[in-house]
Amino acid sequence: MVNSELISQVKSLKLLALRFIFVALAYILTAQLGLIGPYKESIATLLWLPSGVAVGAIMRWGSVAIPAVFIATVYVEQSLGMSLITSLSIACGNTLAPVCTAYLLKKLQFNHQLITQRDIFLLISAAMLGMLISSTGGVLSLHLNVLANTHDMVRVWFIWWVGDVIGVLLALPLVLNLNKTKLLANTQKTIQLIFWLIVFACCEYLIVNLIHDLNKQFMLTAFLILPVLIWASMMFGIVGGSLVVISLCVTAVWLTAQGYGTFYSMDVGEGL
């Protein structure tokens, strides 16, 4: 009896450790995607998927994800050259924000399958409210450590907030609906999804490069990919649709940051 209990505890600890490592790695990797197109000197970006990863991890796995998010945030900020104090203060906001967002969604009985309009409204509302914490805390941390000018604070705060909200809207449905068992059970469909993700990214690349010399009044041509997005959502569900949207967003942001496409501007932040 004692041995079986001990084995059970060891397995439980291993599972917690694996989840901790997985959340931290997912946060760091998605942060690198977000930093492809920084708004200004890597201070803020309009595509911050880690916020959605953090909310989803907390909703799925509970408290084990919280320290993983905190430590991963500190690591990311340190890699950007921030001081330890600044990194810790930003990490506090970036951890508290997803905790509050996850709490709101659970309290209001949010359905992660987005079946009703109410669920979509709750997702958007909780993201907008919860991410006020990270954006406000982050900008205050930068300002107090003389890393953000007073006249830039409002603009940086807005970009930070929008980036976090977009990250939640894009990544949270994917994190909550991703199921390893289903993916492994239907290998053929999983391979099809990977194939189409590559195709969609290539299509986005071609569209952006083919129209980059057009006047900005033709910006709507950049959305020729939308019918494909609708088809992907119908074919592969929330997981497939989310992956396609994320891949297209990352491709568009990277191209814009590199100086290509309809959205390119001399002011990179404006283009993004």
mmCIF file of C-alpha atoms in Angstrom:
data_model
loop_
_atom_site.group_PDB
_atom_site.id
_atom_site.type_symbol
_atom_site.label_atom_id
_atom_site.label_comp_id
_atom_site.label_asym_id
_atom_site.label_seq_id
_atom_site.Cartn_x
_atom_site.Cartn_y
_atom_site.Cartn_z
ATOM 1 C CA MET A 1 0.000 0.000 0.000
ATOM 2 C CA VAL A 2 2.803 2.391 0.952
ATOM 3 C CA ASN A 3 4.730 1.575 -2.216
ATOM 4 C CA SER A 4 1.701 2.156 -4.424
ATOM 5 C CA GLU A 5 1.032 5.514 -2.770
ATOM 6 C CA LEU A 6 4.678 6.500 -3.181
ATOM 7 C CA ILE A 7 4.648 5.506 -6.855
ATOM 8 C CA SER A 8 1.453 7.495 -7.343
ATOM 9 C CA GLN A 9 3.017 10.571 -5.717
ATOM 10 C CA VAL A 10 6.152 10.255 -7.841
ATOM 11 C CA LYS A 11 4.051 10.011 -11.009
ATOM 12 C CA SER A 12 2.064 13.043 -9.922
ATOM 13 C CA LEU A 13 5.244 15.041 -9.287
ATOM 14 C CA LYS A 14 6.658 14.009 -12.660
ATOM 15 C CA LEU A 15 3.465 15.138 -14.374
ATOM 16 C CA LEU A 16 3.578 18.491 -12.591
ATOM 17 C CA ALA A 17 7.248 18.929 -13.527
ATOM 18 C CA LEU A 18 6.537 18.111 -17.171
ATOM 19 C CA ARG A 19 3.654 20.571 -17.261
ATOM 20 C CA PHE A 20 5.818 23.237 -15.627
ATOM 21 C CA ILE A 21 8.578 22.761 -18.205
ATOM 22 C CA PHE A 22 6.110 22.610 -21.086
ATOM 23 C CA VAL A 23 4.379 25.860 -20.081
ATOM 24 C CA ALA A 24 7.689 27.681 -19.597
ATOM 25 C CA LEU A 25 9.040 26.501 -22.968
ATOM 26 C CA ALA A 26 5.783 27.325 -24.766
ATOM 27 C CA TYR A 27 5.844 30.821 -23.264
ATOM 28 C CA ILE A 28 9.465 31.432 -24.255
ATOM 29 C CA LEU A 29 9.060 30.073 -27.806
ATOM 30 C CA THR A 30 5.901 32.082 -28.513
ATOM 31 C CA ALA A 31 7.628 35.137 -27.055
ATOM 32 C CA GLN A 32 10.326 34.771 -29.716
ATOM 33 C CA LEU A 33 7.595 34.827 -32.368
ATOM 34 C CA GLY A 34 6.192 38.012 -30.865
ATOM 35 C CA LEU A 35 9.591 39.679 -30.862
ATOM 36 C CA ILE A 36 9.854 39.180 -34.633
ATOM 37 C CA GLY A 37 8.063 42.492 -35.026
ATOM 38 C CA PRO A 38 8.691 44.730 -31.996
ATOM 39 C CA TYR A 39 6.845 48.043 -31.788
ATOM 40 C CA LYS A 40 9.759 50.044 -30.513
ATOM 41 C CA GLU A 41 13.105 48.697 -29.361
ATOM 42 C CA SER A 42 11.436 45.423 -28.280
ATOM 43 C CA ILE A 43 9.469 47.276 -25.585
ATOM 44 C CA ALA A 44 6.071 46.177 -26.847
ATOM 45 C CA THR A 45 4.665 44.229 -29.758
ATOM 46 C CA LEU A 46 1.282 43.870 -31.412
ATOM 47 C CA LEU A 47 1.438 40.070 -31.382
ATOM 48 C CA TRP A 48 2.097 38.641 -27.927
ATOM 49 C CA LEU A 49 0.960 35.009 -28.003
ATOM 50 C CA PRO A 50 2.447 34.191 -24.555
ATOM 51 C CA SER A 51 -0.487 35.973 -22.917
ATOM 52 C CA GLY A 52 -2.894 33.480 -24.492
ATOM 53 C CA VAL A 53 -0.592 30.567 -23.693
ATOM 54 C CA ALA A 54 -0.468 31.667 -20.046
ATOM 55 C CA VAL A 55 -4.242 32.020 -19.679
ATOM 56 C CA GLY A 56 -4.844 28.664 -21.352
ATOM 57 C CA ALA A 57 -2.230 26.862 -19.261
ATOM 58 C CA ILE A 58 -3.680 28.231 -16.025
ATOM 59 C CA MET A 59 -7.206 27.237 -17.060
ATOM 60 C CA ARG A 60 -6.136 23.714 -18.039
ATOM 61 C CA TRP A 61 -3.538 22.841 -15.413
ATOM 62 C CA GLY A 62 -4.124 25.246 -12.565
ATOM 63 C CA SER A 63 -1.547 26.650 -10.172
ATOM 64 C CA VAL A 64 1.456 24.736 -11.567
ATOM 65 C CA ALA A 65 1.382 27.036 -14.601
ATOM 66 C CA ILE A 66 1.646 30.242 -12.548
ATOM 67 C CA PRO A 67 5.318 29.964 -11.458
ATOM 68 C CA ALA A 68 6.184 28.668 -14.933
ATOM 69 C CA VAL A 69 4.731 31.827 -16.492
ATOM 70 C CA PHE A 70 6.530 34.037 -13.969
ATOM 71 C CA ILE A 71 9.943 32.425 -14.479
ATOM 72 C CA ALA A 72 9.536 32.360 -18.267
ATOM 73 C CA THR A 73 8.647 36.063 -18.271
ATOM 74 C CA VAL A 74 11.726 36.910 -16.218
ATOM 75 C CA TYR A 75 13.868 34.904 -18.644
ATOM 76 C CA VAL A 76 12.396 36.668 -21.694
ATOM 77 C CA GLU A 77 12.862 40.134 -20.188
ATOM 78 C CA GLN A 78 16.413 39.302 -19.120
ATOM 79 C CA SER A 79 17.177 38.152 -22.660
ATOM 80 C CA LEU A 80 16.102 41.608 -23.857
ATOM 81 C CA GLY A 81 18.675 43.252 -21.612
ATOM 82 C CA MET A 82 16.295 44.395 -18.875
ATOM 83 C CA SER A 83 17.587 44.731 -15.322
ATOM 84 C CA LEU A 84 16.570 42.075 -12.807
ATOM 85 C CA ILE A 85 14.294 44.491 -10.918
ATOM 86 C CA THR A 86 12.528 45.543 -14.122
ATOM 87 C CA SER A 87 12.203 41.939 -15.252
ATOM 88 C CA LEU A 88 10.691 40.890 -11.921
ATOM 89 C CA SER A 89 8.214 43.766 -11.854
ATOM 90 C CA ILE A 90 7.089 43.107 -15.443
ATOM 91 C CA ALA A 91 6.808 39.400 -14.640
ATOM 92 C CA CYS A 92 4.455 40.192 -11.753
ATOM 93 C CA GLY A 93 2.048 41.981 -14.099
ATOM 94 C CA ASN A 94 2.425 39.410 -16.869
ATOM 95 C CA THR A 95 1.571 36.651 -14.387
ATOM 96 C CA LEU A 96 -1.257 38.389 -12.540
ATOM 97 C CA ALA A 97 -3.024 39.350 -15.786
ATOM 98 C CA PRO A 98 -3.556 35.778 -17.076
ATOM 99 C CA VAL A 99 -4.483 34.602 -13.564
ATOM 100 C CA CYS A 100 -7.257 37.210 -13.377
ATOM 101 C CA THR A 101 -8.364 36.505 -16.960
ATOM 102 C CA ALA A 102 -8.551 32.768 -16.288
ATOM 103 C CA TYR A 103 -10.481 33.415 -13.069
ATOM 104 C CA LEU A 104 -13.020 35.600 -14.887
ATOM 105 C CA LEU A 105 -13.574 33.051 -17.641
ATOM 106 C CA LYS A 106 -14.015 30.181 -15.184
ATOM 107 C CA LYS A 107 -16.268 32.219 -12.912
ATOM 108 C CA LEU A 108 -18.516 33.158 -15.837
ATOM 109 C CA GLN A 109 -18.608 29.528 -17.065
ATOM 110 C CA PHE A 110 -16.875 30.182 -20.366
ATOM 111 C CA ASN A 111 -17.167 27.327 -22.887
ATOM 112 C CA HIS A 112 -13.800 26.910 -24.632
ATOM 113 C CA GLN A 113 -15.465 25.395 -27.710
ATOM 114 C CA LEU A 114 -16.947 28.844 -28.480
ATOM 115 C CA ILE A 115 -20.362 27.385 -29.218
ATOM 116 C CA THR A 116 -22.414 30.523 -28.522
ATOM 117 C CA GLN A 117 -22.031 34.250 -29.071
ATOM 118 C CA ARG A 118 -21.921 34.606 -25.288
ATOM 119 C CA ASP A 119 -18.685 32.600 -25.169
ATOM 120 C CA ILE A 120 -17.104 34.790 -27.837
ATOM 121 C CA PHE A 121 -18.207 37.921 -25.966
ATOM 122 C CA LEU A 122 -16.793 36.551 -22.698
ATOM 123 C CA LEU A 123 -13.478 35.716 -24.365
ATOM 124 C CA ILE A 124 -13.086 39.210 -25.804
ATOM 125 C CA SER A 125 -14.272 40.988 -22.643
ATOM 126 C CA ALA A 126 -12.110 38.954 -20.248
ATOM 127 C CA ALA A 127 -9.067 39.438 -22.481
ATOM 128 C CA MET A 128 -9.586 43.197 -22.669
ATOM 129 C CA LEU A 129 -10.103 43.549 -18.915
ATOM 130 C CA GLY A 130 -7.432 41.130 -17.722
ATOM 131 C CA MET A 131 -4.697 42.441 -19.993
ATOM 132 C CA LEU A 132 -5.096 45.933 -18.541
ATOM 133 C CA ILE A 133 -3.050 44.611 -15.622
ATOM 134 C CA SER A 134 -0.043 43.481 -17.663
ATOM 135 C CA SER A 135 0.043 46.545 -19.911
ATOM 136 C CA THR A 136 -0.328 49.013 -17.043
ATOM 137 C CA GLY A 137 2.155 47.194 -14.820
ATOM 138 C CA GLY A 138 4.619 46.798 -17.657
ATOM 139 C CA VAL A 139 4.590 50.434 -18.713
ATOM 140 C CA LEU A 140 4.863 51.638 -15.106
ATOM 141 C CA SER A 141 7.837 49.324 -14.592
ATOM 142 C CA LEU A 142 9.539 50.712 -17.685
ATOM 143 C CA HIS A 143 8.796 54.301 -16.681
ATOM 144 C CA LEU A 144 10.012 53.898 -13.096
ATOM 145 C CA ASN A 145 13.236 52.376 -14.398
ATOM 146 C CA VAL A 146 13.631 55.188 -16.958
ATOM 147 C CA LEU A 147 13.124 52.868 -19.944
ATOM 148 C CA ALA A 148 10.083 54.657 -21.361
ATOM 149 C CA ASN A 149 9.670 58.395 -21.881
ATOM 150 C CA THR A 150 6.669 60.117 -20.320
ATOM 151 C CA HIS A 151 5.325 61.320 -23.672
ATOM 152 C CA ASP A 152 5.536 57.762 -25.074
ATOM 153 C CA MET A 153 3.808 56.053 -22.151
ATOM 154 C CA VAL A 154 0.257 56.159 -23.487
ATOM 155 C CA ARG A 155 1.269 54.894 -26.919
ATOM 156 C CA VAL A 156 3.466 52.113 -25.533
ATOM 157 C CA TRP A 157 0.720 51.154 -23.061
ATOM 158 C CA PHE A 158 -1.843 50.917 -25.874
ATOM 159 C CA ILE A 159 0.430 48.769 -28.057
ATOM 160 C CA TRP A 160 1.260 46.544 -25.088
ATOM 161 C CA TRP A 161 -2.430 46.114 -24.213
ATOM 162 C CA VAL A 162 -3.512 45.420 -27.794
ATOM 163 C CA GLY A 163 -0.688 42.902 -28.226
ATOM 164 C CA ASP A 164 -1.694 41.026 -25.084
ATOM 165 C CA VAL A 165 -5.391 41.030 -26.021
ATOM 166 C CA ILE A 166 -4.648 39.749 -29.531
ATOM 167 C CA GLY A 167 -2.412 37.079 -28.023
ATOM 168 C CA VAL A 168 -5.263 35.837 -25.831
ATOM 169 C CA LEU A 169 -7.782 35.876 -28.681
ATOM 170 C CA LEU A 170 -5.453 33.933 -30.991
ATOM 171 C CA ALA A 171 -3.743 31.471 -28.657
ATOM 172 C CA LEU A 172 -6.310 30.724 -25.941
ATOM 173 C CA PRO A 173 -8.812 28.807 -28.134
ATOM 174 C CA LEU A 174 -5.917 26.714 -29.462
ATOM 175 C CA VAL A 175 -4.464 25.917 -26.032
ATOM 176 C CA LEU A 176 -7.832 24.975 -24.538
ATOM 177 C CA ASN A 177 -8.959 22.827 -27.464
ATOM 178 C CA LEU A 178 -5.669 21.121 -28.345
ATOM 179 C CA ASN A 179 -5.971 17.436 -27.494
ATOM 180 C CA LYS A 180 -3.023 15.063 -27.894
ATOM 181 C CA THR A 181 -5.260 11.996 -27.911
ATOM 182 C CA LYS A 182 -7.388 13.303 -30.778
ATOM 183 C CA LEU A 183 -4.343 14.371 -32.782
ATOM 184 C CA LEU A 184 -2.696 10.970 -32.430
ATOM 185 C CA ALA A 185 -5.958 9.131 -33.068
ATOM 186 C CA ASN A 186 -6.410 10.805 -36.449
ATOM 187 C CA THR A 187 -2.907 10.889 -37.897
ATOM 188 C CA GLN A 188 -4.081 11.449 -41.464
ATOM 189 C CA LYS A 189 -6.021 14.577 -40.568
ATOM 190 C CA THR A 190 -3.099 15.867 -38.505
ATOM 191 C CA ILE A 191 -0.755 15.454 -41.492
ATOM 192 C CA GLN A 192 -3.294 17.244 -43.694
ATOM 193 C CA LEU A 193 -3.433 20.108 -41.203
ATOM 194 C CA ILE A 194 0.365 20.483 -41.182
ATOM 195 C CA PHE A 195 0.428 20.410 -44.987
ATOM 196 C CA TRP A 196 -2.245 23.092 -45.285
ATOM 197 C CA LEU A 197 -0.534 25.269 -42.684
ATOM 198 C CA ILE A 198 2.552 25.342 -44.903
ATOM 199 C CA VAL A 199 0.405 26.074 -47.965
ATOM 200 C CA PHE A 200 -1.430 28.923 -46.218
ATOM 201 C CA ALA A 201 1.815 30.507 -45.019
ATOM 202 C CA CYS A 202 3.231 30.344 -48.562
ATOM 203 C CA CYS A 203 0.041 31.887 -49.964
ATOM 204 C CA GLU A 204 0.252 34.723 -47.451
ATOM 205 C CA TYR A 205 3.902 35.282 -48.361
ATOM 206 C CA LEU A 206 3.082 35.429 -52.077
ATOM 207 C CA ILE A 207 0.093 37.727 -51.610
ATOM 208 C CA VAL A 208 2.003 40.188 -49.440
ATOM 209 C CA ASN A 209 4.979 40.267 -51.817
ATOM 210 C CA LEU A 210 2.896 40.503 -54.993
ATOM 211 C CA ILE A 211 0.979 43.538 -53.792
ATOM 212 C CA HIS A 212 3.655 45.372 -51.831
ATOM 213 C CA ASP A 213 4.026 48.052 -54.508
ATOM 214 C CA LEU A 214 0.321 48.849 -54.686
ATOM 215 C CA ASN A 215 -1.116 52.008 -53.197
ATOM 216 C CA LYS A 216 -2.509 51.632 -49.679
ATOM 217 C CA GLN A 217 -6.038 52.197 -50.964
ATOM 218 C CA PHE A 218 -5.796 48.594 -52.222
ATOM 219 C CA MET A 219 -4.980 47.277 -48.746
ATOM 220 C CA LEU A 220 -8.066 45.066 -48.834
ATOM 221 C CA THR A 221 -6.309 42.821 -51.348
ATOM 222 C CA ALA A 222 -4.199 41.580 -48.441
ATOM 223 C CA PHE A 223 -7.296 39.841 -47.134
ATOM 224 C CA LEU A 224 -7.707 37.553 -50.149
ATOM 225 C CA ILE A 225 -6.723 34.730 -47.837
ATOM 226 C CA LEU A 226 -9.917 35.076 -45.750
ATOM 227 C CA PRO A 227 -11.966 32.497 -47.728
ATOM 228 C CA VAL A 228 -9.177 30.006 -47.060
ATOM 229 C CA LEU A 229 -9.403 30.772 -43.346
ATOM 230 C CA ILE A 230 -13.124 30.076 -43.341
ATOM 231 C CA TRP A 231 -12.553 26.777 -45.128
ATOM 232 C CA ALA A 232 -9.812 25.786 -42.659
ATOM 233 C CA SER A 233 -12.087 26.460 -39.692
ATOM 234 C CA MET A 234 -14.848 24.346 -41.225
ATOM 235 C CA MET A 235 -12.445 21.539 -42.126
ATOM 236 C CA PHE A 236 -10.258 21.343 -39.012
ATOM 237 C CA GLY A 237 -12.358 23.038 -36.327
ATOM 238 C CA ILE A 238 -11.125 25.479 -33.698
ATOM 239 C CA VAL A 239 -7.624 23.969 -33.467
ATOM 240 C CA GLY A 240 -7.040 24.106 -37.219
ATOM 241 C CA GLY A 241 -8.568 27.551 -37.592
ATOM 242 C CA SER A 242 -6.486 28.918 -34.717
ATOM 243 C CA LEU A 243 -3.256 27.454 -36.084
ATOM 244 C CA VAL A 244 -3.936 28.894 -39.533
ATOM 245 C CA VAL A 245 -4.718 32.361 -38.160
ATOM 246 C CA ILE A 246 -1.601 32.332 -35.967
ATOM 247 C CA SER A 247 0.650 31.188 -38.824
ATOM 248 C CA LEU A 248 -0.736 33.881 -41.128
ATOM 249 C CA CYS A 249 -0.368 36.579 -38.472
ATOM 250 C CA VAL A 250 3.226 35.594 -37.737
ATOM 251 C CA THR A 251 4.023 35.558 -41.469
ATOM 252 C CA ALA A 252 2.437 38.980 -42.027
ATOM 253 C CA VAL A 253 4.173 40.508 -38.984
ATOM 254 C CA TRP A 254 7.560 39.098 -40.017
ATOM 255 C CA LEU A 255 7.217 40.396 -43.583
ATOM 256 C CA THR A 256 6.104 43.828 -42.364
ATOM 257 C CA ALA A 257 9.020 44.013 -39.930
ATOM 258 C CA GLN A 258 11.378 43.074 -42.799
ATOM 259 C CA GLY A 259 10.010 45.913 -44.947
ATOM 260 C CA TYR A 260 7.680 44.013 -47.273
ATOM 261 C CA GLY A 261 3.982 44.045 -47.975
ATOM 262 C CA THR A 262 0.984 46.348 -47.981
ATOM 263 C CA PHE A 263 1.315 47.155 -44.296
ATOM 264 C CA TYR A 264 4.930 48.276 -44.500
ATOM 265 C CA SER A 265 5.615 51.797 -43.298
ATOM 266 C CA MET A 266 8.733 53.825 -42.586
ATOM 267 C CA ASP A 267 7.485 53.715 -38.988
ATOM 268 C CA VAL A 268 7.597 49.971 -38.272
ATOM 269 C CA GLY A 269 5.222 50.338 -35.332
ATOM 270 C CA GLU A 270 2.651 52.071 -37.519
ATOM 271 C CA GLY A 271 2.913 49.352 -40.157
ATOM 272 C CA LEU A 272 2.528 46.561 -37.616
#
